[in-house]
PDB file of C-alpha atoms in Angstrom:
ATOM      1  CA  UNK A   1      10.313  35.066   3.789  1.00 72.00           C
ATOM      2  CA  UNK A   2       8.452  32.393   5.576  1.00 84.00           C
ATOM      3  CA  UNK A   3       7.878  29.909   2.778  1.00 83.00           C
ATOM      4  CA  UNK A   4      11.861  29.609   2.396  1.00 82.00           C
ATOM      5  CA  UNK A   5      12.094  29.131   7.006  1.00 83.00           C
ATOM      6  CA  UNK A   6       9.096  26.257   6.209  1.00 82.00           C
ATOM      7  CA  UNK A   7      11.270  24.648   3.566  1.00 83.00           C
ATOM      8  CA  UNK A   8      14.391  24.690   6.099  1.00 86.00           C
ATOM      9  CA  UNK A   9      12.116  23.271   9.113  1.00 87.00           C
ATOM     10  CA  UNK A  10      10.785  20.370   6.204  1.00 86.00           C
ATOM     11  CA  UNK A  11      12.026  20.666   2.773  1.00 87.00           C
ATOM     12  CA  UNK A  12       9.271  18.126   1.636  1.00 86.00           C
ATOM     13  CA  UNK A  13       6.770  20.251   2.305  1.00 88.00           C
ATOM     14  CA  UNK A  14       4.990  20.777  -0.927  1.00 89.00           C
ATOM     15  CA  UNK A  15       2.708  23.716  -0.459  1.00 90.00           C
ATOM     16  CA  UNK A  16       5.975  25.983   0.661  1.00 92.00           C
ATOM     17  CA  UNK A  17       6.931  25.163  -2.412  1.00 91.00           C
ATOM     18  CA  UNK A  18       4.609  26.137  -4.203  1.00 93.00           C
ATOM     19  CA  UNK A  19       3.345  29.095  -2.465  1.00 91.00           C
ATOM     20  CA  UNK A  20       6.712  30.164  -2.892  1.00 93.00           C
ATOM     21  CA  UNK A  21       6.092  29.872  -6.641  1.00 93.00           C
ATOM     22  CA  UNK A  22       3.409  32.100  -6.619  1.00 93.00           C
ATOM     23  CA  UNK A  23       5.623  35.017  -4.542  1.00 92.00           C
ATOM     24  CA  UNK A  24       7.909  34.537  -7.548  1.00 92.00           C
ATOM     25  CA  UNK A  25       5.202  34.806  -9.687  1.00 93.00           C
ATOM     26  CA  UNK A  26       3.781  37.857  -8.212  1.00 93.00           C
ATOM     27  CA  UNK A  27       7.284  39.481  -8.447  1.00 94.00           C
ATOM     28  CA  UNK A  28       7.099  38.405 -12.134  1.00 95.00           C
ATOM     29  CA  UNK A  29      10.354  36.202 -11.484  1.00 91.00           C
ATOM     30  CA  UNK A  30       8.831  33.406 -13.899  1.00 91.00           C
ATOM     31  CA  UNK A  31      11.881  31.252 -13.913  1.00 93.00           C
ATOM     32  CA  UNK A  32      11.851  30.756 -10.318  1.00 90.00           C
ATOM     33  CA  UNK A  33       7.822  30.478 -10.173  1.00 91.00           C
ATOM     34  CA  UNK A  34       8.368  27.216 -12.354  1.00 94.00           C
ATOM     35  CA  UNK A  35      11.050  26.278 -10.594  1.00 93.00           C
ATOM     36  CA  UNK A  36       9.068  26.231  -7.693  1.00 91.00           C
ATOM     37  CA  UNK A  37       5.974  24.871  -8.686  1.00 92.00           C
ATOM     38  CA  UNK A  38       7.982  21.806 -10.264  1.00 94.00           C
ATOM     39  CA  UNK A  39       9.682  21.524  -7.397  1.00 92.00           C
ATOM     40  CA  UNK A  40       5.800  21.311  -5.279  1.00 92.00           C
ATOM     41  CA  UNK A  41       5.332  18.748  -7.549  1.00 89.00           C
ATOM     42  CA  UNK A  42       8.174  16.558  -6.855  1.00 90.00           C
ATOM     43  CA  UNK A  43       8.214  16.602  -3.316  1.00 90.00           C
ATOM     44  CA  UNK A  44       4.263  15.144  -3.370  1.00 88.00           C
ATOM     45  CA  UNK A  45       3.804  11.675  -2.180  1.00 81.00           C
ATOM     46  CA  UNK A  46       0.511  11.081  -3.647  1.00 83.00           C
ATOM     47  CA  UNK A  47      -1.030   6.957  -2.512  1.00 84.00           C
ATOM     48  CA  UNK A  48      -3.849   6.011  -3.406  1.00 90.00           C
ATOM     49  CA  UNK A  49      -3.502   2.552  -0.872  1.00 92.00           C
ATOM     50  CA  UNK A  50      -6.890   3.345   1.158  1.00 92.00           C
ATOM     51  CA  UNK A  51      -8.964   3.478  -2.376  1.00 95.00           C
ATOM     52  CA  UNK A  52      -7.608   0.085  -3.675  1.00 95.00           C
ATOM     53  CA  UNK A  53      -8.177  -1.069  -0.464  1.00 96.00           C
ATOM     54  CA  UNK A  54     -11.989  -0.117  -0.782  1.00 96.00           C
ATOM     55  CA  UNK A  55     -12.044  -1.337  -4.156  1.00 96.00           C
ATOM     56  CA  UNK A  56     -11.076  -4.746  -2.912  1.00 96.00           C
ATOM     57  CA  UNK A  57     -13.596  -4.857  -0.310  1.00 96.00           C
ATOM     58  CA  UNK A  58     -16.484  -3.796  -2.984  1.00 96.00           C
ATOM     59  CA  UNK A  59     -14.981  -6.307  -5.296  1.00 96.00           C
ATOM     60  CA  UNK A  60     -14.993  -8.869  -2.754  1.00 96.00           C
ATOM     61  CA  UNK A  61     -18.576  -8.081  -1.455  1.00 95.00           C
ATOM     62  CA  UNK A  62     -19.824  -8.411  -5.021  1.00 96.00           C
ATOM     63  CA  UNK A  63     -17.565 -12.079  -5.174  1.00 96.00           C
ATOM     64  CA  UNK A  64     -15.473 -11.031  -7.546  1.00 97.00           C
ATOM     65  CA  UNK A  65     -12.619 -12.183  -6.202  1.00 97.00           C
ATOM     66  CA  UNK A  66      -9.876 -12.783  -9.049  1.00 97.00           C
ATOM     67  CA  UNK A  67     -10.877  -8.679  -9.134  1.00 97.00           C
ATOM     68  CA  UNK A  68     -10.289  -8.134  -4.927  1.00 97.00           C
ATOM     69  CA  UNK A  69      -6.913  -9.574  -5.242  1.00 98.00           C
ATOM     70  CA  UNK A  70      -5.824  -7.407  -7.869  1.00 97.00           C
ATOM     71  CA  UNK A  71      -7.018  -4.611  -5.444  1.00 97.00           C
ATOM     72  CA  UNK A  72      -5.770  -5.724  -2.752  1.00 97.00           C
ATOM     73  CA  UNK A  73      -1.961  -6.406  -4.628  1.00 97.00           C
ATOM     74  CA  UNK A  74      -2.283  -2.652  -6.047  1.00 97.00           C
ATOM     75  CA  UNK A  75      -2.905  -1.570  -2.163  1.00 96.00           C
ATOM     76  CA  UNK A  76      -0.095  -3.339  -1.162  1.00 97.00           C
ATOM     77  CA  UNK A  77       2.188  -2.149  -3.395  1.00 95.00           C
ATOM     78  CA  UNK A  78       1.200   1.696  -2.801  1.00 93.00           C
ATOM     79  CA  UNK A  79       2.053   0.955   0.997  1.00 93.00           C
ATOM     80  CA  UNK A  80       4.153  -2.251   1.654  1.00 94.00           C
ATOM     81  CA  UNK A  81       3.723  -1.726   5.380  1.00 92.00           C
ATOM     82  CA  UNK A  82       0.393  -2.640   5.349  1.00 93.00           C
ATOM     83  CA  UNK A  83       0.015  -5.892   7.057  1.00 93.00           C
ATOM     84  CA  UNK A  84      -4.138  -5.753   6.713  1.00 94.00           C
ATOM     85  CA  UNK A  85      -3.761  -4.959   3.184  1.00 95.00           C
ATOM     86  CA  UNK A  86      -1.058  -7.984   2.326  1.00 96.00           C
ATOM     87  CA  UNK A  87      -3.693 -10.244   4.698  1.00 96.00           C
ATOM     88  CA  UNK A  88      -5.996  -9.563   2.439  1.00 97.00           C
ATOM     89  CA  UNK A  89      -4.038 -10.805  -0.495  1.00 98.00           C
ATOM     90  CA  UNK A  90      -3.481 -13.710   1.489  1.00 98.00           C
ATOM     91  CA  UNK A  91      -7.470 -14.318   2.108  1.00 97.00           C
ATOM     92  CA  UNK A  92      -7.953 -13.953  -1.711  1.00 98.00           C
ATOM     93  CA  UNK A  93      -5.071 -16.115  -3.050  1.00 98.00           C
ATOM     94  CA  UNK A  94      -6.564 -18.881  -0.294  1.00 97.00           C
ATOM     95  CA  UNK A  95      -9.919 -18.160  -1.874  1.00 96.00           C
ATOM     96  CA  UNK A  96      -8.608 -17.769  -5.882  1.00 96.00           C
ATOM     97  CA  UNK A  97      -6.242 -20.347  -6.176  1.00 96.00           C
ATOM     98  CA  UNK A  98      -6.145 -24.057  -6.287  1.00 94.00           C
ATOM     99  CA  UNK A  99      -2.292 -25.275  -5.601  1.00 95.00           C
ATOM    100  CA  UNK A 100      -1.632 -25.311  -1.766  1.00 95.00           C
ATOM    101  CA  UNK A 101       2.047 -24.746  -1.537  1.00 96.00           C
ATOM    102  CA  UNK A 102       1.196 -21.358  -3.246  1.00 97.00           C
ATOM    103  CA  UNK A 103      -1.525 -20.575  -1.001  1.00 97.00           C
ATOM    104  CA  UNK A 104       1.265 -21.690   1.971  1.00 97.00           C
ATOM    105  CA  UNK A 105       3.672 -19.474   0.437  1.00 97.00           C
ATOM    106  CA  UNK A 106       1.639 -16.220   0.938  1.00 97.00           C
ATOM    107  CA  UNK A 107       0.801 -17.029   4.428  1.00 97.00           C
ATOM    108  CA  UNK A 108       4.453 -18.020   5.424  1.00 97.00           C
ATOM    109  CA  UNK A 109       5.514 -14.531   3.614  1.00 96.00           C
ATOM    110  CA  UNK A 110       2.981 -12.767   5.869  1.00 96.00           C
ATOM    111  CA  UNK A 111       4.395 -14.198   9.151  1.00 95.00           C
ATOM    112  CA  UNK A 112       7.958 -13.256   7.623  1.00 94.00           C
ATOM    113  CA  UNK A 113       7.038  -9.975   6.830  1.00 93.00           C
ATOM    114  CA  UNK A 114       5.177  -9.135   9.888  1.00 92.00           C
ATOM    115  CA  UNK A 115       6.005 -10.953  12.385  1.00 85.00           C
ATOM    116  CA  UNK A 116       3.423 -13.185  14.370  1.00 81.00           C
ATOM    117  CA  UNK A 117       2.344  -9.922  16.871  1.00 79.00           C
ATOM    118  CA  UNK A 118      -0.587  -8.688  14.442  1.00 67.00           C
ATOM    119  CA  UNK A 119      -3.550 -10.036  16.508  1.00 77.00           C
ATOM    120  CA  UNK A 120      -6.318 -12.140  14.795  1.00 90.00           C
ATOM    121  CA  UNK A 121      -4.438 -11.775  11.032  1.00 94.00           C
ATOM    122  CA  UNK A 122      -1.572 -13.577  12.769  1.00 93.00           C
ATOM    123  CA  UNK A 123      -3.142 -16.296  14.356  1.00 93.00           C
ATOM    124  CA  UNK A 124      -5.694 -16.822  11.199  1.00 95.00           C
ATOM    125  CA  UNK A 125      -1.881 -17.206   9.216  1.00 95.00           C
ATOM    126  CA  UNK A 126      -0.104 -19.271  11.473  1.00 95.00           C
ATOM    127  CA  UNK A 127      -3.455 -21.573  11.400  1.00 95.00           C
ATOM    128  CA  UNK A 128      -4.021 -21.282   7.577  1.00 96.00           C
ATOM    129  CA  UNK A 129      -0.036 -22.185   7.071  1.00 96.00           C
ATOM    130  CA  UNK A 130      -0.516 -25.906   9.968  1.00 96.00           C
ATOM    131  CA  UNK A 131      -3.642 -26.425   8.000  1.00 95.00           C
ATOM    132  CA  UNK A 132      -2.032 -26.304   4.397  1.00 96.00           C
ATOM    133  CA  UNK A 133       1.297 -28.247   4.953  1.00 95.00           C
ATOM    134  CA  UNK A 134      -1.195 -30.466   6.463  1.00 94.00           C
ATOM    135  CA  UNK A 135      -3.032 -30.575   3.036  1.00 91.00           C
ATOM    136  CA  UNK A 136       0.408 -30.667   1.040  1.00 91.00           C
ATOM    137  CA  UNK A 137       1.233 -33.425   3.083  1.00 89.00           C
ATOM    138  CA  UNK A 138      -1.674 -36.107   2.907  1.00 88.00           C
ATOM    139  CA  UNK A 139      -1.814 -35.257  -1.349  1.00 84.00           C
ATOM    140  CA  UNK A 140       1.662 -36.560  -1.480  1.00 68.00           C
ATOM    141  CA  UNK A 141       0.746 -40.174   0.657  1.00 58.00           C
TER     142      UNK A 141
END
């Protein structure tokens, strides 16, 4: 049947699975209709990154800021590859918090993470970073 040459091709691909389920089903083979259906289930990679990003943006637009970070953090953490989304934690730890070597760390974690190729967000880092150990520096004269 096709469903089962899909799964070979790409055995992550969730609606084989599950359409599979339903032949099963049809064939009144319940056991391996569940089976199936669970299995549809399983294989889904469901991220919900580009809505927590837009949450952060409202929040931010509306200045509530403690409220963007969290955003931003939960955006993050649904896709760590997201160098615009970790940015933006950046932005709103530099706007959020008080203590400088924090705010430093987040920006020197950025450049670690992803390297200093990423355009403007790069350049704004490696800027933000000179300007705080700048900062940390003259508070400890």
């Amino acid at each position: 049947n096709i469903y089962r040459i899909l799964l070979e091709i790409d055995d992550t691909n969730d609606e084989a699975y599950f359409n599979l389920g339903r032949v099963f089903w049809k064939g009144k083979q319940l056991d391996s209709a569940g089976y199936y259906i669970k299995k549809s289930i399983e294989v889904q990679q469901v991220s919900f990154d580009m809505e927590y990003m837009a949450l952060g943006r409202l929040a931010g637009e509306q200045k509530k800021l403690q409220k963007a970070l969290e955003y931003y953090k939960l955006a993050y953490m649904e896709d760590p590859s997201s160098y615009a989304n970790y940015f933006q934690i950046c932005r709103f730890v530099d706007l959020t918090y008080t203590d400088s070597k924090k705010k430093l760390t987040y920006y020197e974690n950025f450049i670690e993470k992803f390297g200093k190729d990423k355009s403007h967000f790069s350049e704004y880092a490696m800027n933000r970073i000179s300007e705080l150990k700048a900062e940390i520096h003259f508070s400890t004269d």
